[in-house]
Short mmCIF file of C-alpha atoms in Angstrom, two decimals:
data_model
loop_
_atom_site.label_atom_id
_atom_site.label_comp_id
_atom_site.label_asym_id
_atom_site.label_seq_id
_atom_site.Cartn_x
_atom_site.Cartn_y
_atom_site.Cartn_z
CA UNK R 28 -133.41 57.83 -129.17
CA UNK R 29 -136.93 56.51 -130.28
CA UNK R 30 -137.64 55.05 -133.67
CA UNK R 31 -140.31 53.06 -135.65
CA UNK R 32 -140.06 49.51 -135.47
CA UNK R 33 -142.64 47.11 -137.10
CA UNK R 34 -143.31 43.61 -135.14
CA UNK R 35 -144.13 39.88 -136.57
CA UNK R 36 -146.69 37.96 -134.66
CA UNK R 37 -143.67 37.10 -131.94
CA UNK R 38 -143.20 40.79 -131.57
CA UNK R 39 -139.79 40.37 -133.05
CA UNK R 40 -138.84 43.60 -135.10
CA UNK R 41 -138.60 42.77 -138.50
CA UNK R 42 -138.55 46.17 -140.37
CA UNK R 43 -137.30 49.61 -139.04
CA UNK R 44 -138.04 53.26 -140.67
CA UNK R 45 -135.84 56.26 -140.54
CA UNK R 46 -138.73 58.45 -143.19
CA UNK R 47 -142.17 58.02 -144.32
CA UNK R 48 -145.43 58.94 -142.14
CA UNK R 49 -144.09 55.94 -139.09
CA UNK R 50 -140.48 57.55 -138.98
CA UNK R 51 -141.96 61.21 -139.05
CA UNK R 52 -144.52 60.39 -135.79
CA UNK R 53 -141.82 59.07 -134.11
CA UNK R 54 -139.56 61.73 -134.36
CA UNK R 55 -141.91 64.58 -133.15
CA UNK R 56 -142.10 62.29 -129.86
CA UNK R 57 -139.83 64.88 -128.01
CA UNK R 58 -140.80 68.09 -125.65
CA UNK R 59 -139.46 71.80 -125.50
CA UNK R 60 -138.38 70.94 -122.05
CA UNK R 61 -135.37 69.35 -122.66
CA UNK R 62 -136.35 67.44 -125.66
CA UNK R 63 -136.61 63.57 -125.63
CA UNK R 64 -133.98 63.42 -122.68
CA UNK R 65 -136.57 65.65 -120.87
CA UNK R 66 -139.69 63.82 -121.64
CA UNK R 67 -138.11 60.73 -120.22
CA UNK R 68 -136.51 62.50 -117.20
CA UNK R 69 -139.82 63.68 -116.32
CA UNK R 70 -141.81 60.08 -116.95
CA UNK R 71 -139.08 58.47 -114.62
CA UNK R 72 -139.39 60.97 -111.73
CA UNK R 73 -143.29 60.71 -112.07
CA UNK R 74 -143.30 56.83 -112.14
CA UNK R 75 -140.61 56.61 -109.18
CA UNK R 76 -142.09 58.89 -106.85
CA UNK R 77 -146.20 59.96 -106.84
CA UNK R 78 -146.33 56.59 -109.49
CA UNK R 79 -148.63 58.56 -111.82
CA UNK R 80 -148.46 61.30 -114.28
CA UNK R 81 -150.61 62.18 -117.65
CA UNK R 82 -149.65 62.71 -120.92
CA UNK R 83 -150.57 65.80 -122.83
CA UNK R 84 -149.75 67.67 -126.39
CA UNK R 85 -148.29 71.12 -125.68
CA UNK R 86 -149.03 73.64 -128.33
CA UNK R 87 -147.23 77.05 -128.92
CA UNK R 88 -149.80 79.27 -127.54
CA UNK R 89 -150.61 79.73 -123.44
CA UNK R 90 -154.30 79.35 -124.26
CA UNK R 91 -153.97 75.47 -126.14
CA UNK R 92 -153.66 77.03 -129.52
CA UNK R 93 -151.33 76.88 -132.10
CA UNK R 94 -149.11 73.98 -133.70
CA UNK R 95 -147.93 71.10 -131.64
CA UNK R 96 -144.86 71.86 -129.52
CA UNK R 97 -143.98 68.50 -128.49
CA UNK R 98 -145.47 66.50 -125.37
CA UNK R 99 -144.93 66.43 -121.78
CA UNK R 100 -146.18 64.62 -118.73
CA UNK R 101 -148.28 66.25 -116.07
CA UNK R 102 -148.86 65.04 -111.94
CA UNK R 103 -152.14 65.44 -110.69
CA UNK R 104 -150.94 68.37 -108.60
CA UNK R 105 -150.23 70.50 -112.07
CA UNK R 106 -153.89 70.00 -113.05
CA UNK R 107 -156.00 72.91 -112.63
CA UNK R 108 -159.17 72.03 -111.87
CA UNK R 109 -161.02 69.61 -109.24
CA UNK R 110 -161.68 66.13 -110.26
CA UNK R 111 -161.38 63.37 -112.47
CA UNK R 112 -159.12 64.95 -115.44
CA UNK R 113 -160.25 61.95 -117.86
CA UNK R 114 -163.76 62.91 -117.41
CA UNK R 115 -163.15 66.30 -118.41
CA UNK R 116 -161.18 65.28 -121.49
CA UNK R 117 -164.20 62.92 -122.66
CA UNK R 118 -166.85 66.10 -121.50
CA UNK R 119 -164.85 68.27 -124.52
CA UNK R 120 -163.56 70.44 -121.11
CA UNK R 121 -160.38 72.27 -121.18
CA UNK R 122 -157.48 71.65 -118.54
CA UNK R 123 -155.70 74.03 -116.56
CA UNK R 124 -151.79 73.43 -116.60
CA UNK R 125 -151.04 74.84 -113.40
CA UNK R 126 -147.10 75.92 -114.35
CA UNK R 127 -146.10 78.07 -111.12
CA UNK R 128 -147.66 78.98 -108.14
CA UNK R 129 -146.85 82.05 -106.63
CA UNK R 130 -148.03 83.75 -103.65
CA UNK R 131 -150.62 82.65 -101.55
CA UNK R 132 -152.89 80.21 -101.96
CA UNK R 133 -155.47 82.05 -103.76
CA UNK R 134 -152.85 83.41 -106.28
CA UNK R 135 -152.30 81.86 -109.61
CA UNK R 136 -149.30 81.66 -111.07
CA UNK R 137 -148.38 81.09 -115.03
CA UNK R 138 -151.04 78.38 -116.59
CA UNK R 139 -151.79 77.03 -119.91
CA UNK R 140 -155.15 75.32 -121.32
CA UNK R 141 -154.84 71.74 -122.74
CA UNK R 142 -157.58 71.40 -124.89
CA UNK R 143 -158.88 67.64 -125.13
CA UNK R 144 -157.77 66.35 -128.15
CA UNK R 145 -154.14 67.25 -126.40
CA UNK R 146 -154.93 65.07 -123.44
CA UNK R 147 -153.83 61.46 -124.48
CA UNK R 148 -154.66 59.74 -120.66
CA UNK R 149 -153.46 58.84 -117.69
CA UNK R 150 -150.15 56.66 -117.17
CA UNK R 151 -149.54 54.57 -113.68
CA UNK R 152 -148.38 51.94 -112.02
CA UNK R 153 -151.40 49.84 -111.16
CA UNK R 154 -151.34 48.04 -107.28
CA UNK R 155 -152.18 44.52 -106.98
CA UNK R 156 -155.28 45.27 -104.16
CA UNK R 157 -156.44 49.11 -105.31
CA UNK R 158 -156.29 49.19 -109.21
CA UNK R 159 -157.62 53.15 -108.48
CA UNK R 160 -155.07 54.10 -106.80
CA UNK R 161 -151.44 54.69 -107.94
CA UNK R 162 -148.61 52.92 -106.65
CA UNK R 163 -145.34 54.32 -106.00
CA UNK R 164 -142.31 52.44 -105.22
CA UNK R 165 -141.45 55.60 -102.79
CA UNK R 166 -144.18 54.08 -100.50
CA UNK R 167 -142.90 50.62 -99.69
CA UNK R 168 -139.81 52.30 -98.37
CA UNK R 169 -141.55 55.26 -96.85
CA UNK R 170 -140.13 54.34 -93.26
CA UNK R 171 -136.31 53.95 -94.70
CA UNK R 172 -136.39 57.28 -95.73
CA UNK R 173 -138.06 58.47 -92.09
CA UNK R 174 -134.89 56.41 -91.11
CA UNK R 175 -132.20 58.30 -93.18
CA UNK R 176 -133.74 61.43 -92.08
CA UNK R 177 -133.75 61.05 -88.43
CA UNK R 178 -130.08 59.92 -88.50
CA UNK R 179 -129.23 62.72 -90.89
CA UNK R 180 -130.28 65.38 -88.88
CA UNK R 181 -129.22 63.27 -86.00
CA UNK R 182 -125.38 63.45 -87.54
CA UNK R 183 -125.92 67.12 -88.29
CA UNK R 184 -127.42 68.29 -84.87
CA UNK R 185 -124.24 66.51 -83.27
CA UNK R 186 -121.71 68.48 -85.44
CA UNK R 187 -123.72 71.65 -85.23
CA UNK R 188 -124.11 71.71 -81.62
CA UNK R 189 -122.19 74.36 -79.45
CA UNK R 190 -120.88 72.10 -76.74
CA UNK R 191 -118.89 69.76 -79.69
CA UNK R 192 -118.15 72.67 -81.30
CA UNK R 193 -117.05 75.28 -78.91
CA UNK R 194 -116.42 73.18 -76.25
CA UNK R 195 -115.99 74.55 -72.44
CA UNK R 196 -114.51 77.05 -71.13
CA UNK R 197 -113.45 76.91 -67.66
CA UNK R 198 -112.85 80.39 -65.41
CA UNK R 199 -111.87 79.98 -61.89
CA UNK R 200 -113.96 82.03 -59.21
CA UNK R 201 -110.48 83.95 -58.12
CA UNK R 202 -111.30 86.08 -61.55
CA UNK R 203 -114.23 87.93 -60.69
CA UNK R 204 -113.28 91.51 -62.62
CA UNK R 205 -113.47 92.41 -66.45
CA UNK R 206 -113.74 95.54 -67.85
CA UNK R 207 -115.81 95.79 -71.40
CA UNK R 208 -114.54 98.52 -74.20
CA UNK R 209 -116.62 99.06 -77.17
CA UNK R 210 -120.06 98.60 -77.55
CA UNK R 211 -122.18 97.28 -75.09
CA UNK R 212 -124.98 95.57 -75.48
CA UNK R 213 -128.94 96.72 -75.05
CA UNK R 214 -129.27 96.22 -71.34
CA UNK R 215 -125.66 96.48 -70.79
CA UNK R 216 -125.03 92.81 -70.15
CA UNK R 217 -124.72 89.55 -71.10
CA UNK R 218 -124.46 87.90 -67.81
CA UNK R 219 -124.70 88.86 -64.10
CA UNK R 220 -120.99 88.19 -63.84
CA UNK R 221 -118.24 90.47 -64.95
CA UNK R 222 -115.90 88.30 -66.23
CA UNK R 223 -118.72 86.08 -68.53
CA UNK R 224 -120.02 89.10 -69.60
CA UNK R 225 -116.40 90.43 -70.77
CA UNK R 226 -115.94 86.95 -72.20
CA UNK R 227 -119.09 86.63 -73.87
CA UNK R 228 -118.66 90.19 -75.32
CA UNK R 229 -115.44 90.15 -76.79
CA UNK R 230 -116.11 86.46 -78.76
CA UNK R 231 -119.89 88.02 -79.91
CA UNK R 232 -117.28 90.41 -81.07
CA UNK R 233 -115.17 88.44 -83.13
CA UNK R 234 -118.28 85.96 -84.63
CA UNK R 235 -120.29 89.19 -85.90
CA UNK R 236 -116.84 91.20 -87.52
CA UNK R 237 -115.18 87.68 -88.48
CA UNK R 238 -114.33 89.36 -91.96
CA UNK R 239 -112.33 92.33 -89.89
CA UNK R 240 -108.65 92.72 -88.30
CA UNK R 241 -110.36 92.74 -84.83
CA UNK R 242 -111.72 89.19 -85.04
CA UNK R 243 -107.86 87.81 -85.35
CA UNK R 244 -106.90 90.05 -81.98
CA UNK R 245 -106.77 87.51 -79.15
CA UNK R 246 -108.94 88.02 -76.01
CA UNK R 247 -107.34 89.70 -73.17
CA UNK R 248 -108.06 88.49 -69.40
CA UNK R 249 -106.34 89.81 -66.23
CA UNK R 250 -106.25 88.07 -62.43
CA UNK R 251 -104.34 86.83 -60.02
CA UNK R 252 -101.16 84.86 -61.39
CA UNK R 253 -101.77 81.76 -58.68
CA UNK R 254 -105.12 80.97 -61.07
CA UNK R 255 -104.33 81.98 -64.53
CA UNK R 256 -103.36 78.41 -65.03
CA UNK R 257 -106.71 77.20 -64.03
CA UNK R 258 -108.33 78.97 -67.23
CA UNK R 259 -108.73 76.34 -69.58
CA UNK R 260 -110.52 75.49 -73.22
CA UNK R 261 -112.29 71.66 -72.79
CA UNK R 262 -112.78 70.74 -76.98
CA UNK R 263 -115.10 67.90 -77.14
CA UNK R 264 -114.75 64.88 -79.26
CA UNK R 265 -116.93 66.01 -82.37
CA UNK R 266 -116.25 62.28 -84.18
CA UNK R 267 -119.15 60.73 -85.44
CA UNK R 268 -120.04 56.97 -84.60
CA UNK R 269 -118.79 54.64 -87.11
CA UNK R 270 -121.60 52.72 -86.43
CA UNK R 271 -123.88 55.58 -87.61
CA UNK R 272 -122.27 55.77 -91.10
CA UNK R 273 -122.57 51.93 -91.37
CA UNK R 274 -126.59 52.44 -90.90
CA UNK R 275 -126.76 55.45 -92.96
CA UNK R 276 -125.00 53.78 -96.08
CA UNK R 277 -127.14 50.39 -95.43
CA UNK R 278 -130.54 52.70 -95.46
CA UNK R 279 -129.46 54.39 -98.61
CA UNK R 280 -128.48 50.86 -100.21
CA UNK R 281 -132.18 49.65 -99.25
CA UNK R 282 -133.70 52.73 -100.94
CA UNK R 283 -131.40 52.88 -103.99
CA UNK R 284 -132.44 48.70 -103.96
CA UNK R 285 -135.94 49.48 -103.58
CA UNK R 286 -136.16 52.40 -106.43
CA UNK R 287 -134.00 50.03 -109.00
CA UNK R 288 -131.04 51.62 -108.89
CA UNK R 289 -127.48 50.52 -108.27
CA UNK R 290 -125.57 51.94 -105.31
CA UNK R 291 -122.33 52.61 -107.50
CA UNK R 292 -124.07 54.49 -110.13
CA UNK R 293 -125.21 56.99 -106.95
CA UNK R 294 -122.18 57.11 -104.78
CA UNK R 295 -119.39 56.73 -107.76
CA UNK R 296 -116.96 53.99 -108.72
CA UNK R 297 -113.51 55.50 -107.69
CA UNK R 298 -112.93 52.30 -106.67
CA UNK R 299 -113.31 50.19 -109.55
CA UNK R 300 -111.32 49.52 -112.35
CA UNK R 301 -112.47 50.20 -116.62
CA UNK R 302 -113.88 47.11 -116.71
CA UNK R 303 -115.82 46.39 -114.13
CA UNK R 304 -116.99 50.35 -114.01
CA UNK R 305 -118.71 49.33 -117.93
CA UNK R 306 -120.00 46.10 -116.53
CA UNK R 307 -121.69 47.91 -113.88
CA UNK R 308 -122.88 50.54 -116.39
CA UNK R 309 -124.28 47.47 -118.53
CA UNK R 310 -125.83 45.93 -115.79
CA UNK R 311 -127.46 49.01 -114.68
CA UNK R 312 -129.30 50.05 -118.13
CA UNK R 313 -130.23 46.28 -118.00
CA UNK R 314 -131.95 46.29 -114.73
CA UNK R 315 -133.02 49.74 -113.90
CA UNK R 316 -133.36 51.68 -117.32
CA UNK R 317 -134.20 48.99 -119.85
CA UNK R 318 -138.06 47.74 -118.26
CA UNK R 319 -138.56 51.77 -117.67
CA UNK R 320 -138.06 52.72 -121.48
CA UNK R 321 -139.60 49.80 -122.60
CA UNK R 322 -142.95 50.22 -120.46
CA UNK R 323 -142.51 54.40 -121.88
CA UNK R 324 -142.80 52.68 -125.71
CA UNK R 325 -145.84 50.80 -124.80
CA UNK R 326 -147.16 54.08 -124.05
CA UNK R 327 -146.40 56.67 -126.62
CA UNK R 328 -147.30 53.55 -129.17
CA UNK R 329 -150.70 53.35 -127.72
CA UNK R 330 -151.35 56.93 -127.20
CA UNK R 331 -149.18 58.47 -129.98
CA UNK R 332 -148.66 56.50 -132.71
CA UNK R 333 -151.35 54.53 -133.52
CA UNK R 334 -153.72 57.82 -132.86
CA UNK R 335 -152.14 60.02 -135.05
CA UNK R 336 -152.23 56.66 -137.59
CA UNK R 337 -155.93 56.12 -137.07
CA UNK R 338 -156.47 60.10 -137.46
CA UNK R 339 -154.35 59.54 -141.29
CA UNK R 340 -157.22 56.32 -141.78
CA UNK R 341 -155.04 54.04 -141.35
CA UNK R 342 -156.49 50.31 -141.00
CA UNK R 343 -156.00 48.20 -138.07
CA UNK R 344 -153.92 45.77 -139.46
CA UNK R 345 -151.76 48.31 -140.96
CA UNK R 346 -151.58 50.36 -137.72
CA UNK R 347 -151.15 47.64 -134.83
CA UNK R 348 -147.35 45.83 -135.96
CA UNK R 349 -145.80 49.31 -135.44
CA UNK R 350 -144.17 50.10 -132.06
CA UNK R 351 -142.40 53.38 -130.94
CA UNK R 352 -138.78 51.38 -129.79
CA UNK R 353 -135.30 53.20 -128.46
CA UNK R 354 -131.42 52.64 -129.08
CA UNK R 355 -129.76 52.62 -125.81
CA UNK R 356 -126.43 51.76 -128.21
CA UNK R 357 -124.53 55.08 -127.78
CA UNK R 358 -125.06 54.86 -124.01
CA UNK R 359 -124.19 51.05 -123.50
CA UNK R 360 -121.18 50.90 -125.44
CA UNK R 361 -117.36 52.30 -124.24
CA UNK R 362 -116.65 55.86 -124.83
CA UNK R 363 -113.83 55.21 -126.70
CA UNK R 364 -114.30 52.87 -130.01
CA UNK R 365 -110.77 53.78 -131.75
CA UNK R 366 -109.81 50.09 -131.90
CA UNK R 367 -112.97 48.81 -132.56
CA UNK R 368 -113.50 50.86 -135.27
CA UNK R 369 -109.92 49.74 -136.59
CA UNK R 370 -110.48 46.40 -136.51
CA UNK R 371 -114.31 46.60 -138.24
CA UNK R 372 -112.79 48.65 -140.89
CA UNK R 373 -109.69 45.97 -141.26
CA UNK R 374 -112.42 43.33 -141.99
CA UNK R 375 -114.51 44.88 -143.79
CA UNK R 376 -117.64 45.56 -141.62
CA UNK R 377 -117.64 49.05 -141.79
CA UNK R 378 -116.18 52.06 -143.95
CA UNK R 379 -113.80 55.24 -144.04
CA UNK R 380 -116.72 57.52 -142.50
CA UNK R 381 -116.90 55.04 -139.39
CA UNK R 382 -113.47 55.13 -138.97
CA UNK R 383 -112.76 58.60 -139.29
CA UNK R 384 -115.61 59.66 -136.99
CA UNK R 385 -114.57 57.69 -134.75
CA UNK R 386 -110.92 59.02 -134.48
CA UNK R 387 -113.08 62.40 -134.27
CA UNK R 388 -112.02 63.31 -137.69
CA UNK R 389 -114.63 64.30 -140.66
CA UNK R 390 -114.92 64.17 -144.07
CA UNK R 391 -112.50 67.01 -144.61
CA UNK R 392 -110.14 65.03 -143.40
CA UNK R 393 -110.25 62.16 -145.80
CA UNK R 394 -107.40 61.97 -148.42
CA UNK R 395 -107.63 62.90 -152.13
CA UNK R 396 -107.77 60.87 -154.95
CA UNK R 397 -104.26 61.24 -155.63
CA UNK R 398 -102.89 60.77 -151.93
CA UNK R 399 -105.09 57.77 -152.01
CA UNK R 400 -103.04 56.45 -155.10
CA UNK R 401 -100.03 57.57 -153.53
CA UNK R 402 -100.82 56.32 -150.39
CA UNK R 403 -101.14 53.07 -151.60
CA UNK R 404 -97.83 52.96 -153.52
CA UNK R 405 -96.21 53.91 -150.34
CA UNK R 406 -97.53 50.91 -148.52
CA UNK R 407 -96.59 48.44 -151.32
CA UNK R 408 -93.13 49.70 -151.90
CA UNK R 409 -94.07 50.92 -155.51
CA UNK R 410 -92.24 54.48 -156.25
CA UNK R 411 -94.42 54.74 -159.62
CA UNK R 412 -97.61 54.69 -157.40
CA UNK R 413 -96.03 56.65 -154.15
CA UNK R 414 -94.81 59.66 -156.36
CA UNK R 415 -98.31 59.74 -158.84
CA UNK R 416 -99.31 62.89 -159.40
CA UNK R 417 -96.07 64.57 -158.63
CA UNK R 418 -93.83 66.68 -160.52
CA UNK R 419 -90.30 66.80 -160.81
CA UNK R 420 -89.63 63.19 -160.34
CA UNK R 421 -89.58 62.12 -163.89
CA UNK R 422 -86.36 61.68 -164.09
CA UNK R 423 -85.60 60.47 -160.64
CA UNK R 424 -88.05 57.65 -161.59
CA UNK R 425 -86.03 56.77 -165.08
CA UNK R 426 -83.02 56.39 -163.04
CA UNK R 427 -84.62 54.24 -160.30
CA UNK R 428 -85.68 52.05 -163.14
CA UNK R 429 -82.35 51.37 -164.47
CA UNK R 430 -80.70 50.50 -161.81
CA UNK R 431 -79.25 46.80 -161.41
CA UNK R 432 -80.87 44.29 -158.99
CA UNK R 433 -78.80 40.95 -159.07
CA UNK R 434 -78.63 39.11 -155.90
CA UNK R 435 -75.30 39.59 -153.49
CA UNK R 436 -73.48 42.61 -152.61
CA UNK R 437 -73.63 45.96 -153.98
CA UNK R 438 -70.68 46.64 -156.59
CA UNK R 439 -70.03 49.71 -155.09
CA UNK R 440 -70.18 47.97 -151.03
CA UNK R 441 -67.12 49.27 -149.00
CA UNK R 442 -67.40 45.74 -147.00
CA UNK R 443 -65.57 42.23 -147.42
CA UNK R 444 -66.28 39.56 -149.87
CA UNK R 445 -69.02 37.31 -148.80
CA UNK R 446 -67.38 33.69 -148.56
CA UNK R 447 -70.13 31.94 -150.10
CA UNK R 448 -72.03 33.23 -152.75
CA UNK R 449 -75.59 32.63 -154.35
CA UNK R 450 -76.68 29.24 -154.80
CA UNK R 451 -76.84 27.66 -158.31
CA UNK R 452 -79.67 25.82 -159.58
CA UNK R 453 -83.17 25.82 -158.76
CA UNK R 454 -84.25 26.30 -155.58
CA UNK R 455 -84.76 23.74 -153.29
CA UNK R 456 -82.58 21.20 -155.91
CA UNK R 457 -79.80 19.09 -155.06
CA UNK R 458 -77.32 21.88 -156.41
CA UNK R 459 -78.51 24.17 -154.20
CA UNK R 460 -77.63 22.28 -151.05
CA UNK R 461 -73.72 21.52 -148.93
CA UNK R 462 -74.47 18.10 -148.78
CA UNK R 463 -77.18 15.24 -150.17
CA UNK R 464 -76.64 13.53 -147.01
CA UNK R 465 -79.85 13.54 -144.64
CA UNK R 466 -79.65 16.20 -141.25
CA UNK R 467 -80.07 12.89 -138.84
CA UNK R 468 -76.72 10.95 -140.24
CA UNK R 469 -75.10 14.60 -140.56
CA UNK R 470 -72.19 14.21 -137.77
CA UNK R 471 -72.49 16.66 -134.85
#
């Protein structure tokens, strides 16, 4: 999630706001496509693939009226009209949101106006020779992914294919006779010969009434008995190189390399264990995530914030220490904080609430005022304090309080006399020992 942050001159944060007219700027940073998770969804995928998008207000109504409805970011395919889109913002123009095409290509499909003061710029990423141009990180690798498609379709085509598939069928020339029942087709025929057309028929057949009885009949072929043994079913081997799955995985390592992203986080971590799954989680916010969200602050602070502070007259000193920042803490921590809830609480660091809401209790949950008290009593072994608050024990407590508790044996016990009984003295005085004689000259 996004909140204000305010910056010293080393852009450390030194002051963070949860209300006031920062906090409340920050918070409307969101979309009605999916909220925040959307707007950043939507900035990653435009970043990663054309490597340019722009942001714009969206207000309730189709024609760029009404309140603001939360942001989003267009590509320069979504934008109605011809040309530059930040000269028509500065020329007081309205855009064209271009939601859905439909039809043809002189249709138009849903679209919404984005008046100018909705249009906050364009955001890219800027390429070291053609500063005009956007850069994608999809381009660099433009001829792996040419790669992974040709073997792709190469792997497909192979499984696809009839003769893997189907394999051969072999009919000696002795069998030269088939009669055909049921429909026939247009012309009458399949093939010139009898016994391919009878053979083609009947499996057409059972492919176009697969769901039917007459698809699990077996096919039926007469001839002479000297040959029947020559008919024969040749099943190809189908198996696919192992060498092409070693190229396929490398390719999409190189792209998942080339677009930031980690290889495990694509293709799953079955085989790792807790630990090193939340390392690789950790590393993987770190590396591909982190630089991304930062680089989206930068922007919304620029084109969001410190706007809508100027439009409130805001001074520039008072306006240019405050950043839009994020939390990536629920998502970089382990799903299950039980025990490190327990021990915060056990020291001190954090209270009840924590604890319980981490357990996945809530606040109905928590104990009384009295099963506090009594709760307490129970733990230090105090019946006054375990039974507060209770009635009926009055005199069970009386009783409990009279009773006798000199050291040694109950007077009551069923079991033999101790042979020695409670020391005399002090404790720890010469009385209180067997002997005065020191453990080393004690004989064995």
């Amino acid at each position: 999630n996004f909140y204000a942050a305010k910056v010293n001159e080393r852009g450390e944060i030194i002051q963070t706001k949860v209300s006031g007219v920062e906090a409340d700027i920050v918070s409307s940073i969101t979309s009605r496509f999916g909220g925040t998770r959307g707007l950043i969804e939507r900035y990653y995928t435009l970043m990663k693939v054309p490597g340019q998008g722009f942001l714009t207000g969206v207000r309730s109504g189709l024609d760029g009226t009404g309140d603001l409805d939360g942001y989003w970011f267009l590509s320069s395919s979504e934008i109605g009209r011809e040309g530059d889109a930040a000269s028509r913002a500065r020329a007081r123009e309205p855009l064209t949101w271009k939601m859905k095409r439909t039809g043809g290509s002189n249709s138009t499909g849903l679209s919404r106006l984005i008046q100018p003061q909705d249009f906050y710029g364009r955001v890219w990423n800027p390429d070291h020779e053609f500063v005009e141009d956007a850069a994608s990180p999809m381009q660099s690798i433009n001829g792996m992914c040419e790669q992974l498609h040709t073997l792709t379709e190469t792997i497909a085509g192979r499984l696809r294919q009839r003769f893997a598939l189907a394999g051969i069928l072999l009919i000696p020339n002795e069998i030269n006779d088939a009669a055909i029942s049921g429909d026939k087709p247009r012309d009458g025929r399949y093939s010139s010969d009898k016994v391919m057309n009878y053979l083609i028929h009947v499996m057409t057949t059972n492919v176009v009434n697969h769901a039917q009885g007459i698809a699990n009949i077996p096919i039926l072929l007469k001839g002479p008995a000297a040959v029947l043994d020559m008919v024969r079913h040749l099943i190809m081997d189908a198996t696919i190189a192992e060498t092409d799955l070693q190229l396929r995985g490398e390719l999409i390592g190189r792209i998942l390399t080339a677009l930031d992203q980690q290889q495990s986080a694509v293709e799953g971590m079955t085989d790792m264990n807790h630990f090193t799954a939340w390392t690789v989680g950790d590393e993987e916010r770190r590396i591909a995530v982190q630089p991304d969200i930062e680089n989206l602050c930068h922007i919304l602070t620029r084109m969001i914030l410190w706007k809508e502070l100027k439009e409130r007259k805001r001074t520039a000193g008072t306006i240019m220490p405050w950043r839009v920042w994020f939390d990536l803490s629920a998502s970089s921590v382990r799903s299950n904080l039980s025990e490190d809830a327990r021990q915060g609480f056990d020291r001190l660091a954090v209270g009840p609430a924590y604890l319980r809401r981490q357990f996945g209790a809530t606040s109905e949950d928590a104990p009384t005022d009295q099963e506090y008290v009594r709760m307490l009593g129970a733990s230090m072994k105090n019946p006054i304090l375990a039974t507060y608050g209770m009635t009926g024990v009055e005199a069970v407590l009386e009783r409990a309080a009279t009773w006798a508790k000199t050291p040694g044996p109950a007077p009551d016990s069923q079991g033999d006399d101790p042979e020695a009984g409670p020391g005399e003295g002090d404790p720890g005085s010469p009385d209180d020992r067997e002997t005065d004689i020191p453990r080393t000259e004690r004989p064995a």
